[in-house]
Short mmCIF file of C-alpha atoms in Angstrom, two decimals:
data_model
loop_
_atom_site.label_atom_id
_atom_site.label_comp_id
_atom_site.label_asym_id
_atom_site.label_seq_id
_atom_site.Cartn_x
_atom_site.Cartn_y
_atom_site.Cartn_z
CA UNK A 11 6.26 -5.35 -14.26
CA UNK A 12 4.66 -4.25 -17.66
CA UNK A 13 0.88 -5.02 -19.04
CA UNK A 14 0.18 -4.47 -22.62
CA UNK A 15 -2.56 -1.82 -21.70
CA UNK A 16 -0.75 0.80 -19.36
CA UNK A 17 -0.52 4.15 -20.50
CA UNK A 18 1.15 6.74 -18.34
CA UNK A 19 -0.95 9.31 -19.67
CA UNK A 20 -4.03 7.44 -18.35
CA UNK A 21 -2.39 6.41 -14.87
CA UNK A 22 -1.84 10.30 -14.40
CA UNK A 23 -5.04 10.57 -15.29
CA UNK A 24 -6.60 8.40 -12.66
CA UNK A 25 -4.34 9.32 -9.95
CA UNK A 26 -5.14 13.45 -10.39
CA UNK A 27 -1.12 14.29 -11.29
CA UNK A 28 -0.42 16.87 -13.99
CA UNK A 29 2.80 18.22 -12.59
CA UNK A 30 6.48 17.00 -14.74
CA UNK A 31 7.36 13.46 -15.53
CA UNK A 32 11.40 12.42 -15.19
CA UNK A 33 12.92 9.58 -13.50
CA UNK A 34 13.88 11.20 -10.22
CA UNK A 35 12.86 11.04 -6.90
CA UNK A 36 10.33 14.18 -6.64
CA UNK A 37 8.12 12.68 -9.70
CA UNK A 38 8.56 9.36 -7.61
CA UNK A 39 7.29 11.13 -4.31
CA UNK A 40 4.70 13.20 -6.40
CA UNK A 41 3.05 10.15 -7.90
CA UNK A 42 3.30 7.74 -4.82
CA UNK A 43 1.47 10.85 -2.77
CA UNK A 44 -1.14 11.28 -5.78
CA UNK A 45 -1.98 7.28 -5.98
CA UNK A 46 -2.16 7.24 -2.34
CA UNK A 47 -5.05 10.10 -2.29
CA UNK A 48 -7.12 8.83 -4.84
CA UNK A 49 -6.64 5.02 -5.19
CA UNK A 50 -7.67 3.04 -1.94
CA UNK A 51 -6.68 0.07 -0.62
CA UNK A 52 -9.74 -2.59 -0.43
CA UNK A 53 -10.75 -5.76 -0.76
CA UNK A 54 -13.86 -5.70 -1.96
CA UNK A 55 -13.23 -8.67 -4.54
CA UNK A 56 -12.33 -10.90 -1.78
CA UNK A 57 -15.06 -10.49 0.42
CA UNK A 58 -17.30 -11.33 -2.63
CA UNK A 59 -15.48 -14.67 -2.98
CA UNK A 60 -13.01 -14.31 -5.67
CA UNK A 61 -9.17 -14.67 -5.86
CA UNK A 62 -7.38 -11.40 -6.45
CA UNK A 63 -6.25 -11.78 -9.99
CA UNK A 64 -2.37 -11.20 -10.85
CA UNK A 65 -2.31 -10.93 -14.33
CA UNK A 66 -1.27 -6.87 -15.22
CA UNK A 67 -3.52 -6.33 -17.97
CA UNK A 68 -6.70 -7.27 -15.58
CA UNK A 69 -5.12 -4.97 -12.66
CA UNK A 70 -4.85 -2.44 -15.42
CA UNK A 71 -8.26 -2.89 -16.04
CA UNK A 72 -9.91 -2.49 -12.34
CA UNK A 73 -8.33 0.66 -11.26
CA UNK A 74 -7.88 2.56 -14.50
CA UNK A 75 -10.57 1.51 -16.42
CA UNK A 76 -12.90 0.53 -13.78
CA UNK A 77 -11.71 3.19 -11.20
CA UNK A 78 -11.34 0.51 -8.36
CA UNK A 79 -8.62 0.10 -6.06
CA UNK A 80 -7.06 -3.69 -4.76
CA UNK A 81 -4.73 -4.70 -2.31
CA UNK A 82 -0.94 -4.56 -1.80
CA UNK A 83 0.04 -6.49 -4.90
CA UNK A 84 -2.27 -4.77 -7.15
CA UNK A 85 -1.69 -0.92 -6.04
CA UNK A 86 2.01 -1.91 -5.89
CA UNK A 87 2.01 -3.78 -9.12
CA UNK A 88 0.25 -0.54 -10.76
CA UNK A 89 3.03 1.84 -9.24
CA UNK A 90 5.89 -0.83 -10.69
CA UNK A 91 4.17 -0.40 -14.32
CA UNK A 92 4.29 3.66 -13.71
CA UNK A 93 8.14 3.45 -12.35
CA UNK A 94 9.32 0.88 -15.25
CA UNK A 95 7.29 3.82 -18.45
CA UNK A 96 9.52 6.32 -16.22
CA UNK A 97 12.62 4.38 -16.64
CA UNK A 98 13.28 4.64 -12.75
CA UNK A 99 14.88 0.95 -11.84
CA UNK A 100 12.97 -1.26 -8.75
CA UNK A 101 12.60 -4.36 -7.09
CA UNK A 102 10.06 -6.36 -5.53
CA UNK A 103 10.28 -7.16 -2.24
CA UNK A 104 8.76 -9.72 0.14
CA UNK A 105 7.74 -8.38 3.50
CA UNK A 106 6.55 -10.24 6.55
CA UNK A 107 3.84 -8.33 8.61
CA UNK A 108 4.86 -7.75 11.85
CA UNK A 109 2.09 -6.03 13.91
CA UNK A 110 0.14 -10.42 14.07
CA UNK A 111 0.32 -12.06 17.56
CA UNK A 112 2.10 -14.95 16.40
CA UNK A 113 4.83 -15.24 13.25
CA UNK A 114 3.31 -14.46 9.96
CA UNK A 115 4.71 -15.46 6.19
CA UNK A 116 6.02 -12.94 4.11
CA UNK A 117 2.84 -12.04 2.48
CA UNK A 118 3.24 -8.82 1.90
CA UNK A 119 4.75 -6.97 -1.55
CA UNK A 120 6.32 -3.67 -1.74
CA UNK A 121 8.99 -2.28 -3.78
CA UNK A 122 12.83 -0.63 -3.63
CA UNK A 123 13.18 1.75 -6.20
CA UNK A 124 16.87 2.86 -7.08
CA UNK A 125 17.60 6.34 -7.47
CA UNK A 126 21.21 8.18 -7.38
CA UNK A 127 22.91 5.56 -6.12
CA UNK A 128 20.34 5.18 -3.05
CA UNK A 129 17.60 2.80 -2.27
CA UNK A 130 13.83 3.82 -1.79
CA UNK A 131 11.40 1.86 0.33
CA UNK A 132 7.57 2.99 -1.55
CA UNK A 133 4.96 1.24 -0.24
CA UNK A 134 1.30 2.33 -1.47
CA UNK A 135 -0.46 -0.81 -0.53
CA UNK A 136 0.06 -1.60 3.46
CA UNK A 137 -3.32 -1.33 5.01
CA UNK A 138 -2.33 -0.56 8.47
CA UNK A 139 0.05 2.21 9.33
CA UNK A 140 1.52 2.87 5.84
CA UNK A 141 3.99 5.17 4.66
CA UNK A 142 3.56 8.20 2.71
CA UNK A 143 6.86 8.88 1.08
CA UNK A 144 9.72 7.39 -0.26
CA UNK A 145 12.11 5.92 2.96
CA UNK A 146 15.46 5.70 2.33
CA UNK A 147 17.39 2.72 3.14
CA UNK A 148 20.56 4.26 4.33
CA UNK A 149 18.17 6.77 6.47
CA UNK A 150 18.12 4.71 9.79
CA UNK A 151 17.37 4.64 13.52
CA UNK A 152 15.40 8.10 13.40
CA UNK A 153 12.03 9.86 13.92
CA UNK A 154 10.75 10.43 9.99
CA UNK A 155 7.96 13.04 10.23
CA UNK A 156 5.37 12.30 6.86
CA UNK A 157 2.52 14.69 7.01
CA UNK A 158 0.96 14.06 10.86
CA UNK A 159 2.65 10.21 10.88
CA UNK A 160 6.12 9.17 12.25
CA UNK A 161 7.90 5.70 11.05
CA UNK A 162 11.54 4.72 12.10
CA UNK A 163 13.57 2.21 9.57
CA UNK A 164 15.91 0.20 11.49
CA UNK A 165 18.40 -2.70 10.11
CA UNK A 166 17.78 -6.29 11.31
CA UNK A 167 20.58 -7.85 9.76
CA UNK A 168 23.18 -7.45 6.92
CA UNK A 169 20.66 -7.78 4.48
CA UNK A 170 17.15 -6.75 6.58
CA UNK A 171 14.68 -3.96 7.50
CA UNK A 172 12.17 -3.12 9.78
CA UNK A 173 9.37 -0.35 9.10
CA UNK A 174 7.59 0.74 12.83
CA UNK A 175 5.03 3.40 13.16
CA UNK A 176 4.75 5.62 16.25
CA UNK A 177 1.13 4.53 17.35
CA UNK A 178 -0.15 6.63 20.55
CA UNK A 179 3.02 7.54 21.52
CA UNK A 180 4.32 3.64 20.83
CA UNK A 181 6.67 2.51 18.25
CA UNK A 182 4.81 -0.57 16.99
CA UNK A 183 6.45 -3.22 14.34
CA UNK A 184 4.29 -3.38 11.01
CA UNK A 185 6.69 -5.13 8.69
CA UNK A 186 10.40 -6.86 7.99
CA UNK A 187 11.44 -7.15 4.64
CA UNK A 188 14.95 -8.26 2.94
CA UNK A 189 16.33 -7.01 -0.09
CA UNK A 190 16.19 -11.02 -1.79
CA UNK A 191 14.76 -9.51 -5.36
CA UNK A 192 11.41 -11.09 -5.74
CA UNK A 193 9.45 -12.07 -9.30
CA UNK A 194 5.91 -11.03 -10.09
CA UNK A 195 5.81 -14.63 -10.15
CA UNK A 196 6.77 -15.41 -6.16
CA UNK A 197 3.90 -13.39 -5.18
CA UNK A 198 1.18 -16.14 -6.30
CA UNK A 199 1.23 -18.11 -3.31
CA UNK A 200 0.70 -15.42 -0.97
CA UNK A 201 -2.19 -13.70 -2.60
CA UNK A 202 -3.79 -17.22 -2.98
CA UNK A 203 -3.29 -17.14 0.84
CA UNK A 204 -4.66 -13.74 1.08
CA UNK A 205 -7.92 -13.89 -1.19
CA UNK A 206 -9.12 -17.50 1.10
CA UNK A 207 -7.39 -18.34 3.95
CA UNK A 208 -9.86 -17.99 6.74
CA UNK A 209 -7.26 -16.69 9.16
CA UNK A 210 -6.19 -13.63 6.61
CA UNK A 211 -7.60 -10.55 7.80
CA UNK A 212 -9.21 -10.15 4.12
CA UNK A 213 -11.61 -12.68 4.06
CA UNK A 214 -12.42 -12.39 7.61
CA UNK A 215 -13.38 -8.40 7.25
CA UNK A 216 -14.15 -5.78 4.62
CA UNK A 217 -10.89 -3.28 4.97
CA UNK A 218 -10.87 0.29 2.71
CA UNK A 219 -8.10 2.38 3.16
CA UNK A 220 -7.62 5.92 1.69
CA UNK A 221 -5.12 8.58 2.96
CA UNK A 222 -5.69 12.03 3.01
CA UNK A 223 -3.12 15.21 2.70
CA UNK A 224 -4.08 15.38 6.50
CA UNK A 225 -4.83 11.83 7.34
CA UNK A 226 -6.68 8.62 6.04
CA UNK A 227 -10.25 7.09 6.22
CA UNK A 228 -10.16 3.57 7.26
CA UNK A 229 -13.37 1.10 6.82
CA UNK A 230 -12.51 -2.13 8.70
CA UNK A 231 -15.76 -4.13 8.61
CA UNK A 232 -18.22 -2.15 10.90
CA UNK A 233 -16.17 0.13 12.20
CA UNK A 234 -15.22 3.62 9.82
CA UNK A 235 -12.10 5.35 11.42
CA UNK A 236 -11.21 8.89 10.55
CA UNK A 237 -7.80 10.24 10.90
CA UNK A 238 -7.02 13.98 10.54
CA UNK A 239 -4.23 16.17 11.61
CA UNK A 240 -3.49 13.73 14.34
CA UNK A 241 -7.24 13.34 15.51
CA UNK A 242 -9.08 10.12 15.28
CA UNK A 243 -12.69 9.87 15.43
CA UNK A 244 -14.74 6.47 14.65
CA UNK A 245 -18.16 5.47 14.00
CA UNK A 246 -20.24 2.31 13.73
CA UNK A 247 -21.78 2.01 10.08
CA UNK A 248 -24.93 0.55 10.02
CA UNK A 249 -25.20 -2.07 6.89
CA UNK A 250 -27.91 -0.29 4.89
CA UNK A 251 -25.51 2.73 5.02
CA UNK A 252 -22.32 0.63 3.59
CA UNK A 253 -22.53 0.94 0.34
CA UNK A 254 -23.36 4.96 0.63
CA UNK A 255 -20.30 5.08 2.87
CA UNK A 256 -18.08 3.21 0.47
CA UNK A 257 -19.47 5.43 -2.65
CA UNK A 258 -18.73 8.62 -0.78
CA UNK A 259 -15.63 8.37 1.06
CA UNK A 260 -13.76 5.93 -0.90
CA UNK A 261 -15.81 5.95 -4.63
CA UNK A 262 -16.23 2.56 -4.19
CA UNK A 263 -19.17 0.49 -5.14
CA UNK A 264 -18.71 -3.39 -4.12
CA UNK A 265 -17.85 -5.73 -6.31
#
């Protein structure tokens, strides 16, 4: 994943990290956590009607230059340009959401990053219960503690994962993913899907996600749900306020 107008500089830049820059796993933890705090997930473009676009240079453009954030493929794509200037080797991967009342396609992108001879689930575009950190592939069947969250990884099969979040005291599926490599490429279909099928939870509601050291803020149509130190608290936002809301909790304006 590479766009003629990335500059790590300028990502580091956006994303508020100034700390050392080497292809190992505590820059790859440093700048997942710093994209996470200051780049939120939203689909603002969608709910004005437009298809996401794929092409790097333009998701270059909306979050660096334009200081927006996107959905999965686009904060994911972002990281993948930032991993590939740090010479730390990845994959795409396909996931299925898994938290849907009935069987979803595999419309969801993340990425495996390879590091020491291990495997690194990073994930900084999942708008439910999303990880934090780097997972570890071989670190299975346990309790992993990020910040005030808990996930499990378990295997599925030979070749498959599943990512669950402790929710209320509940260990609740969010996604299954193989390690099948994927191109840029495969992802056009499902973000076609995602930007105007009336069933995809992105046309149907505005959703804004931005974590916190502490927690995250999370804007699903209506409703704005704070999460800190374990602590949730929610409020109704009235539509005048919206665009105040999205300015000063997620420096958004819509699109």
């Amino acid at each position: 994943m590479e766009a003629a107008n990335f500059d790590l500089d300028r990502y580091c830049q956006r994303i508020g990290y100034r700390g050392p820059l080497a292809p190992d796993l505590a820059t790859l933890a440093a700048l997942m956590r710093h994209q996470l705090f200051s780049v939120p997930f939203e689909n603002l473009d969608v709910q004005a009607g437009k298809v996401v676009s794929l092409i790097p240079e333009e998701i270059v453009d909306k979050i660096l230059v334009h200081q927006r954030g996107g959905y999965c493929y686009e904060v994911n794509g972002l990281f993948a340009m930032a991993l590939r200037a740090l010479g730390i080797h990845y994959q795409f991967v396909a996931a299925r959401p898994m938290f849907y009342p009935v069987r979803r396609p595999r419309t969801h992108a993340a990425i495996v990053a390879q590091l020491d001879g291990r495997e690194w689930l990073c994930d900084l575009g999942f708008g439910s219960h999303g990880i934090r950190a780097p997972i570890a592939l071989d670190d299975l069947d346990r309790e992993i503690e990020q910040d005030f969250d808990r996930f499990r990884l378990t295997k599925l099969d030979e070749r498959g994962y599943l990512l669950q979040a402790l929710v209320e005291q509940e260990w609740l599926n969010q996604y299954a993913f193989d390690l099948w490599p994927q191109e840029w490429i495969d992802f056009t279909p499902a973000n076609y899907l995602n930007s105007t099928h009336p069933d995809t939870i992105f046309v149907q509601k505005l959703l804004v996600v931005l974590h916190h050291p502490t927690g995250r803020d999370t804007l699903l149509g209506d409703r704005l749900k704070q999460e800190r130190e374990g602590r949730t608290t929610t409020e109704t936002i009235a539509p005048e306020r919206l665009d105040s809301v999205l300015s000063a909790r997620f420096g958004l304006k819509r699109a």
